[in-house]
Amino acid sequence: MILTFFDQFSSPYLLGIPLIFLSMLLPPLLLPTPNNRWVTNRLSTLQLWLTNMITKQLMTPLNKPGHKWAIILTSLMMLLLTINLLGLLPYTFTPTTQLSMNMALAFPLWLATLLTGLRNQPTTSLGHLLPEGTPTPLIPALILIETISLFIRPLALGVRLTANLTAGHLLIQLISTAAITLLPIMPAVSALTVTILFLLTMLELAVAMIQAYVFVLLLSLYLQENI
């Protein structure tokens, strides 16, 4: 069977069982066990500190009414962070490289922020479609442009996350293939390629975390415009 570089974006199977299910067993093992104390060990302390820091960063741009979204945004951030990092493990699958999943996350949440603004302050929300002081001849064109930019937001959210993760995974596979191919021919060049691969893997770890944060941060900024 001839494999292509894009076969890595399909879930691998072992004895008919998707290996993504096995990798998804790892995050629940890190969750603290029920106890009558808030903090039971250092791992629980680290988890609480991380969750608290993420929540503070996401709630900073929002005013008090937007704090009702804290649980949704923090949960989404932890979900994306877990999925993105799990996808870097061998023989796993990254669901966030699929545009369909990212759009399924982006569109309903963007629509919820938009409907929240139309319900609570319809005049202000519709006023975003026409900047103040616009010359009269430009009003129809600007309304059309602002409307298109408004509806393209969920597409931009989904495509940004998909493109960044897909590009990173393709680069890792290309460089690793080159390192294996060059090993019997030019060992020195192969060693240099492995070094580049290691640095790229570290970069991809950072990208996985940054893209999860950017996705949720942009949603919080869209929410701030409508509350």
PDB file of C-alpha atoms in Angstrom:
ATOM      1  CA  MET A   1       0.000   0.000   0.000  1.00  0.00           C
ATOM      2  CA  ILE A   2       1.385   3.404  -1.001  1.00  0.00           C
ATOM      3  CA  LEU A   3       1.184   5.979   1.794  1.00  0.00           C
ATOM      4  CA  THR A   4       1.167   9.746   1.393  1.00  0.00           C
ATOM      5  CA  PHE A   5       2.142  12.538   3.750  1.00  0.00           C
ATOM      6  CA  PHE A   6      -1.516  13.288   4.393  1.00  0.00           C
ATOM      7  CA  ASP A   7      -2.235   9.776   5.698  1.00  0.00           C
ATOM      8  CA  GLN A   8      -1.024  10.997   9.096  1.00  0.00           C
ATOM      9  CA  PHE A   9      -4.245  13.009   9.366  1.00  0.00           C
ATOM     10  CA  SER A  10      -6.371   9.850   9.483  1.00  0.00           C
ATOM     11  CA  SER A  11      -6.748   7.999  12.770  1.00  0.00           C
ATOM     12  CA  PRO A  12      -4.472   4.912  12.981  1.00  0.00           C
ATOM     13  CA  TYR A  13      -6.029   1.580  13.974  1.00  0.00           C
ATOM     14  CA  LEU A  14      -4.694  -1.398  15.907  1.00  0.00           C
ATOM     15  CA  LEU A  15      -6.818  -4.570  15.771  1.00  0.00           C
ATOM     16  CA  GLY A  16      -9.716  -2.467  14.577  1.00  0.00           C
ATOM     17  CA  ILE A  17      -9.450  -0.067  17.561  1.00  0.00           C
ATOM     18  CA  PRO A  18      -8.665   3.624  16.868  1.00  0.00           C
ATOM     19  CA  LEU A  19      -5.479   4.492  18.750  1.00  0.00           C
ATOM     20  CA  ILE A  20      -6.851   7.941  19.516  1.00  0.00           C
ATOM     21  CA  PHE A  21      -9.067   6.256  22.125  1.00  0.00           C
ATOM     22  CA  LEU A  22      -5.983   4.898  23.876  1.00  0.00           C
ATOM     23  CA  SER A  23      -4.308   8.304  23.878  1.00  0.00           C
ATOM     24  CA  MET A  24      -7.487   9.901  25.261  1.00  0.00           C
ATOM     25  CA  LEU A  25      -7.137   7.702  28.340  1.00  0.00           C
ATOM     26  CA  LEU A  26      -4.070   9.726  29.386  1.00  0.00           C
ATOM     27  CA  PRO A  27      -5.749  13.053  30.356  1.00  0.00           C
ATOM     28  CA  PRO A  28      -8.298  11.429  32.730  1.00  0.00           C
ATOM     29  CA  LEU A  29      -5.396   9.759  34.554  1.00  0.00           C
ATOM     30  CA  LEU A  30      -4.048  13.224  35.337  1.00  0.00           C
ATOM     31  CA  LEU A  31      -7.306  14.401  36.907  1.00  0.00           C
ATOM     32  CA  PRO A  32      -7.304  14.527  40.705  1.00  0.00           C
ATOM     33  CA  THR A  33      -9.218  11.804  42.505  1.00  0.00           C
ATOM     34  CA  PRO A  34     -12.204  12.842  44.674  1.00  0.00           C
ATOM     35  CA  ASN A  35     -11.092  13.797  48.156  1.00  0.00           C
ATOM     36  CA  ASN A  36     -12.369  15.777  51.119  1.00  0.00           C
ATOM     37  CA  ARG A  37      -9.526  18.274  50.640  1.00  0.00           C
ATOM     38  CA  TRP A  38      -9.185  20.846  47.869  1.00  0.00           C
ATOM     39  CA  VAL A  39      -5.502  20.158  47.230  1.00  0.00           C
ATOM     40  CA  THR A  40      -4.154  16.661  47.822  1.00  0.00           C
ATOM     41  CA  ASN A  41      -0.741  16.654  46.124  1.00  0.00           C
ATOM     42  CA  ARG A  42       1.618  18.711  43.974  1.00  0.00           C
ATOM     43  CA  LEU A  43      -0.045  17.609  40.737  1.00  0.00           C
ATOM     44  CA  SER A  44      -3.402  18.955  41.939  1.00  0.00           C
ATOM     45  CA  THR A  45      -1.700  22.204  42.952  1.00  0.00           C
ATOM     46  CA  LEU A  46      -0.149  22.533  39.490  1.00  0.00           C
ATOM     47  CA  GLN A  47      -3.479  21.803  37.779  1.00  0.00           C
ATOM     48  CA  LEU A  48      -5.321  24.375  39.895  1.00  0.00           C
ATOM     49  CA  TRP A  49      -2.607  26.969  39.263  1.00  0.00           C
ATOM     50  CA  LEU A  50      -2.748  26.361  35.495  1.00  0.00           C
ATOM     51  CA  THR A  51      -6.553  26.542  35.380  1.00  0.00           C
ATOM     52  CA  ASN A  52      -6.549  29.703  37.491  1.00  0.00           C
ATOM     53  CA  MET A  53      -3.922  31.368  35.288  1.00  0.00           C
ATOM     54  CA  ILE A  54      -5.796  30.484  32.071  1.00  0.00           C
ATOM     55  CA  THR A  55      -9.078  31.777  33.485  1.00  0.00           C
ATOM     56  CA  LYS A  56      -7.492  35.070  34.557  1.00  0.00           C
ATOM     57  CA  GLN A  57      -5.906  35.602  31.152  1.00  0.00           C
ATOM     58  CA  LEU A  58      -9.181  34.902  29.322  1.00  0.00           C
ATOM     59  CA  MET A  59     -11.299  37.060  31.635  1.00  0.00           C
ATOM     60  CA  THR A  60      -8.984  40.097  31.514  1.00  0.00           C
ATOM     61  CA  PRO A  61     -10.505  41.611  28.318  1.00  0.00           C
ATOM     62  CA  LEU A  62     -14.072  40.997  29.525  1.00  0.00           C
ATOM     63  CA  ASN A  63     -16.185  43.145  31.782  1.00  0.00           C
ATOM     64  CA  LYS A  64     -18.257  41.679  34.613  1.00  0.00           C
ATOM     65  CA  PRO A  65     -21.217  40.338  32.531  1.00  0.00           C
ATOM     66  CA  GLY A  66     -18.751  38.394  30.381  1.00  0.00           C
ATOM     67  CA  HIS A  67     -17.453  36.488  33.407  1.00  0.00           C
ATOM     68  CA  LYS A  68     -20.486  34.215  33.081  1.00  0.00           C
ATOM     69  CA  TRP A  69     -18.630  32.630  30.151  1.00  0.00           C
ATOM     70  CA  ALA A  70     -15.634  31.705  32.313  1.00  0.00           C
ATOM     71  CA  ILE A  71     -16.475  28.004  32.553  1.00  0.00           C
ATOM     72  CA  ILE A  72     -17.203  27.669  28.822  1.00  0.00           C
ATOM     73  CA  LEU A  73     -14.058  29.474  27.685  1.00  0.00           C
ATOM     74  CA  THR A  74     -11.755  27.782  30.184  1.00  0.00           C
ATOM     75  CA  SER A  75     -13.156  24.342  29.340  1.00  0.00           C
ATOM     76  CA  LEU A  76     -12.709  25.038  25.617  1.00  0.00           C
ATOM     77  CA  MET A  77      -9.138  26.154  26.238  1.00  0.00           C
ATOM     78  CA  MET A  78      -8.294  22.973  28.162  1.00  0.00           C
ATOM     79  CA  LEU A  79      -9.989  20.821  25.499  1.00  0.00           C
ATOM     80  CA  LEU A  80      -8.035  22.373  22.626  1.00  0.00           C
ATOM     81  CA  LEU A  81      -4.798  22.319  24.602  1.00  0.00           C
ATOM     82  CA  THR A  82      -5.204  18.627  25.413  1.00  0.00           C
ATOM     83  CA  ILE A  83      -6.141  17.628  21.863  1.00  0.00           C
ATOM     84  CA  ASN A  84      -3.317  19.638  20.275  1.00  0.00           C
ATOM     85  CA  LEU A  85      -0.658  18.203  22.596  1.00  0.00           C
ATOM     86  CA  LEU A  86      -1.969  14.636  22.335  1.00  0.00           C
ATOM     87  CA  GLY A  87      -1.685  14.868  18.559  1.00  0.00           C
ATOM     88  CA  LEU A  88       2.089  15.195  18.871  1.00  0.00           C
ATOM     89  CA  LEU A  89       2.401  11.722  20.367  1.00  0.00           C
ATOM     90  CA  PRO A  90       3.366   8.893  17.989  1.00  0.00           C
ATOM     91  CA  TYR A  91       0.581   6.773  16.467  1.00  0.00           C
ATOM     92  CA  THR A  92      -2.125   9.216  17.481  1.00  0.00           C
ATOM     93  CA  PHE A  93      -4.464  11.489  15.581  1.00  0.00           C
ATOM     94  CA  THR A  94      -5.025  15.245  15.921  1.00  0.00           C
ATOM     95  CA  PRO A  95      -8.757  16.017  15.529  1.00  0.00           C
ATOM     96  CA  THR A  96      -8.031  19.756  15.351  1.00  0.00           C
ATOM     97  CA  THR A  97      -6.274  19.275  11.992  1.00  0.00           C
ATOM     98  CA  GLN A  98      -9.774  18.649  10.572  1.00  0.00           C
ATOM     99  CA  LEU A  99     -11.551  21.799   9.434  1.00  0.00           C
ATOM    100  CA  SER A 100     -14.941  20.209  10.121  1.00  0.00           C
ATOM    101  CA  MET A 101     -14.221  19.885  13.844  1.00  0.00           C
ATOM    102  CA  ASN A 102     -12.766  23.373  14.179  1.00  0.00           C
ATOM    103  CA  MET A 103     -15.735  24.899  12.384  1.00  0.00           C
ATOM    104  CA  ALA A 104     -18.074  22.897  14.621  1.00  0.00           C
ATOM    105  CA  LEU A 105     -16.409  24.594  17.593  1.00  0.00           C
ATOM    106  CA  ALA A 106     -16.011  28.066  16.094  1.00  0.00           C
ATOM    107  CA  PHE A 107     -19.371  28.678  14.422  1.00  0.00           C
ATOM    108  CA  PRO A 108     -21.781  27.935  17.329  1.00  0.00           C
ATOM    109  CA  LEU A 109     -19.679  29.887  19.848  1.00  0.00           C
ATOM    110  CA  TRP A 110     -19.287  32.857  17.488  1.00  0.00           C
ATOM    111  CA  LEU A 111     -23.030  32.762  16.791  1.00  0.00           C
ATOM    112  CA  ALA A 112     -23.733  32.697  20.541  1.00  0.00           C
ATOM    113  CA  THR A 113     -21.645  35.856  21.068  1.00  0.00           C
ATOM    114  CA  LEU A 114     -23.417  37.557  18.157  1.00  0.00           C
ATOM    115  CA  LEU A 115     -26.909  36.638  19.410  1.00  0.00           C
ATOM    116  CA  THR A 116     -25.960  37.754  22.915  1.00  0.00           C
ATOM    117  CA  GLY A 117     -25.127  41.201  21.567  1.00  0.00           C
ATOM    118  CA  LEU A 118     -28.277  41.415  19.437  1.00  0.00           C
ATOM    119  CA  ARG A 119     -30.408  40.478  22.441  1.00  0.00           C
ATOM    120  CA  ASN A 120     -28.789  42.721  25.064  1.00  0.00           C
ATOM    121  CA  GLN A 121     -27.774  45.780  23.006  1.00  0.00           C
ATOM    122  CA  PRO A 122     -29.048  45.533  19.433  1.00  0.00           C
ATOM    123  CA  THR A 123     -28.298  49.174  18.570  1.00  0.00           C
ATOM    124  CA  THR A 124     -24.645  48.966  19.585  1.00  0.00           C
ATOM    125  CA  SER A 125     -24.170  45.601  17.882  1.00  0.00           C
ATOM    126  CA  LEU A 126     -25.631  46.838  14.610  1.00  0.00           C
ATOM    127  CA  GLY A 127     -23.651  50.066  14.977  1.00  0.00           C
ATOM    128  CA  HIS A 128     -20.429  48.081  14.504  1.00  0.00           C
ATOM    129  CA  LEU A 129     -21.435  47.625  10.867  1.00  0.00           C
ATOM    130  CA  LEU A 130     -21.060  51.368  10.190  1.00  0.00           C
ATOM    131  CA  PRO A 131     -18.076  53.282  11.626  1.00  0.00           C
ATOM    132  CA  GLU A 132     -18.864  56.735  13.010  1.00  0.00           C
ATOM    133  CA  GLY A 133     -18.241  59.651  10.668  1.00  0.00           C
ATOM    134  CA  THR A 134     -18.538  57.622   7.462  1.00  0.00           C
ATOM    135  CA  PRO A 135     -19.257  59.777   4.368  1.00  0.00           C
ATOM    136  CA  THR A 136     -22.742  59.207   3.010  1.00  0.00           C
ATOM    137  CA  PRO A 137     -21.672  57.826  -0.435  1.00  0.00           C
ATOM    138  CA  LEU A 138     -19.559  55.144   1.273  1.00  0.00           C
ATOM    139  CA  ILE A 139     -22.252  53.907   3.650  1.00  0.00           C
ATOM    140  CA  PRO A 140     -23.612  51.031   1.460  1.00  0.00           C
ATOM    141  CA  ALA A 141     -20.139  49.761   0.583  1.00  0.00           C
ATOM    142  CA  LEU A 142     -18.897  49.916   4.190  1.00  0.00           C
ATOM    143  CA  ILE A 143     -21.972  48.122   5.520  1.00  0.00           C
ATOM    144  CA  LEU A 144     -21.397  45.344   2.957  1.00  0.00           C
ATOM    145  CA  ILE A 145     -17.683  45.088   3.831  1.00  0.00           C
ATOM    146  CA  GLU A 146     -18.296  45.043   7.592  1.00  0.00           C
ATOM    147  CA  THR A 147     -21.027  42.420   7.193  1.00  0.00           C
ATOM    148  CA  ILE A 148     -18.712  40.173   5.183  1.00  0.00           C
ATOM    149  CA  SER A 149     -15.916  40.626   7.746  1.00  0.00           C
ATOM    150  CA  LEU A 150     -18.367  39.776  10.524  1.00  0.00           C
ATOM    151  CA  PHE A 151     -19.521  36.526   8.927  1.00  0.00           C
ATOM    152  CA  ILE A 152     -15.998  35.498   7.965  1.00  0.00           C
ATOM    153  CA  ARG A 153     -14.865  35.458  11.609  1.00  0.00           C
ATOM    154  CA  PRO A 154     -15.812  31.835  12.389  1.00  0.00           C
ATOM    155  CA  LEU A 155     -14.201  30.701   9.128  1.00  0.00           C
ATOM    156  CA  ALA A 156     -11.003  32.543  10.070  1.00  0.00           C
ATOM    157  CA  LEU A 157     -11.011  30.904  13.507  1.00  0.00           C
ATOM    158  CA  GLY A 158     -11.354  27.405  12.100  1.00  0.00           C
ATOM    159  CA  VAL A 159      -8.950  27.850   9.178  1.00  0.00           C
ATOM    160  CA  ARG A 160      -6.255  29.454  11.368  1.00  0.00           C
ATOM    161  CA  LEU A 161      -6.212  26.546  13.808  1.00  0.00           C
ATOM    162  CA  THR A 162      -6.367  23.927  11.050  1.00  0.00           C
ATOM    163  CA  ALA A 163      -3.662  25.500   8.882  1.00  0.00           C
ATOM    164  CA  ASN A 164      -1.148  26.044  11.687  1.00  0.00           C
ATOM    165  CA  LEU A 165      -1.418  22.520  13.069  1.00  0.00           C
ATOM    166  CA  THR A 166      -1.480  20.883   9.641  1.00  0.00           C
ATOM    167  CA  ALA A 167       1.605  22.780   8.486  1.00  0.00           C
ATOM    168  CA  GLY A 168       3.496  21.820  11.642  1.00  0.00           C
ATOM    169  CA  HIS A 169       2.685  18.126  11.330  1.00  0.00           C
ATOM    170  CA  LEU A 170       3.634  18.086   7.640  1.00  0.00           C
ATOM    171  CA  LEU A 171       6.978  19.755   8.370  1.00  0.00           C
ATOM    172  CA  ILE A 172       7.753  17.240  11.111  1.00  0.00           C
ATOM    173  CA  GLN A 173       6.978  14.318   8.795  1.00  0.00           C
ATOM    174  CA  LEU A 174       8.976  15.780   5.893  1.00  0.00           C
ATOM    175  CA  ILE A 175      12.067  16.418   8.006  1.00  0.00           C
ATOM    176  CA  SER A 176      11.871  13.048   9.779  1.00  0.00           C
ATOM    177  CA  THR A 177      11.568  11.292   6.396  1.00  0.00           C
ATOM    178  CA  ALA A 178      14.585  13.213   5.140  1.00  0.00           C
ATOM    179  CA  ALA A 179      16.599  12.253   8.244  1.00  0.00           C
ATOM    180  CA  ILE A 180      15.875   8.539   7.766  1.00  0.00           C
ATOM    181  CA  THR A 181      16.612   8.685   4.025  1.00  0.00           C
ATOM    182  CA  LEU A 182      19.943  10.506   4.505  1.00  0.00           C
ATOM    183  CA  LEU A 183      21.176   8.275   7.346  1.00  0.00           C
ATOM    184  CA  PRO A 184      22.899   5.594   5.188  1.00  0.00           C
ATOM    185  CA  ILE A 185      24.104   8.119   2.599  1.00  0.00           C
ATOM    186  CA  MET A 186      25.256  11.151   4.602  1.00  0.00           C
ATOM    187  CA  PRO A 187      25.243  10.480   8.366  1.00  0.00           C
ATOM    188  CA  ALA A 188      26.522  13.963   9.236  1.00  0.00           C
ATOM    189  CA  VAL A 189      23.722  15.664   7.307  1.00  0.00           C
ATOM    190  CA  SER A 190      21.250  13.224   8.840  1.00  0.00           C
ATOM    191  CA  ALA A 191      22.441  14.163  12.347  1.00  0.00           C
ATOM    192  CA  LEU A 192      21.990  17.847  11.514  1.00  0.00           C
ATOM    193  CA  THR A 193      18.499  17.086  10.206  1.00  0.00           C
ATOM    194  CA  VAL A 194      17.618  15.294  13.458  1.00  0.00           C
ATOM    195  CA  THR A 195      18.724  18.391  15.382  1.00  0.00           C
ATOM    196  CA  ILE A 196      16.462  20.546  13.227  1.00  0.00           C
ATOM    197  CA  LEU A 197      13.667  18.030  13.794  1.00  0.00           C
ATOM    198  CA  PHE A 198      14.104  18.299  17.566  1.00  0.00           C
ATOM    199  CA  LEU A 199      13.954  22.103  17.430  1.00  0.00           C
ATOM    200  CA  LEU A 200      10.895  21.942  15.167  1.00  0.00           C
ATOM    201  CA  THR A 201       9.182  19.592  17.606  1.00  0.00           C
ATOM    202  CA  MET A 202       9.778  22.094  20.424  1.00  0.00           C
ATOM    203  CA  LEU A 203       8.352  24.810  18.188  1.00  0.00           C
ATOM    204  CA  GLU A 204       5.312  22.662  17.425  1.00  0.00           C
ATOM    205  CA  LEU A 205       4.709  22.195  21.152  1.00  0.00           C
ATOM    206  CA  ALA A 206       4.636  25.969  21.517  1.00  0.00           C
ATOM    207  CA  VAL A 207       2.360  26.326  18.467  1.00  0.00           C
ATOM    208  CA  ALA A 208      -0.078  23.762  19.891  1.00  0.00           C
ATOM    209  CA  MET A 209      -0.417  25.783  23.083  1.00  0.00           C
ATOM    210  CA  ILE A 210      -0.427  29.205  21.426  1.00  0.00           C
ATOM    211  CA  GLN A 211      -3.087  28.292  18.855  1.00  0.00           C
ATOM    212  CA  ALA A 212      -5.401  26.949  21.547  1.00  0.00           C
ATOM    213  CA  TYR A 213      -4.966  30.205  23.466  1.00  0.00           C
ATOM    214  CA  VAL A 214      -5.455  32.400  20.369  1.00  0.00           C
ATOM    215  CA  PHE A 215      -8.647  30.538  19.395  1.00  0.00           C
ATOM    216  CA  VAL A 216     -10.268  31.127  22.787  1.00  0.00           C
ATOM    217  CA  LEU A 217      -8.857  34.653  23.189  1.00  0.00           C
ATOM    218  CA  LEU A 218     -10.406  35.778  19.891  1.00  0.00           C
ATOM    219  CA  LEU A 219     -13.739  34.325  20.991  1.00  0.00           C
ATOM    220  CA  SER A 220     -13.505  36.315  24.225  1.00  0.00           C
ATOM    221  CA  LEU A 221     -12.757  39.494  22.233  1.00  0.00           C
ATOM    222  CA  TYR A 222     -15.776  38.839  20.012  1.00  0.00           C
ATOM    223  CA  LEU A 223     -17.813  38.391  23.175  1.00  0.00           C
ATOM    224  CA  GLN A 224     -16.528  41.674  24.624  1.00  0.00           C
ATOM    225  CA  GLU A 225     -17.801  43.525  21.539  1.00  0.00           C
ATOM    226  CA  ASN A 226     -21.316  42.259  22.213  1.00  0.00           C
ATOM    227  CA  ILE A 227     -21.722  42.700  25.970  1.00  0.00           C
TER     228      ILE A 227
END
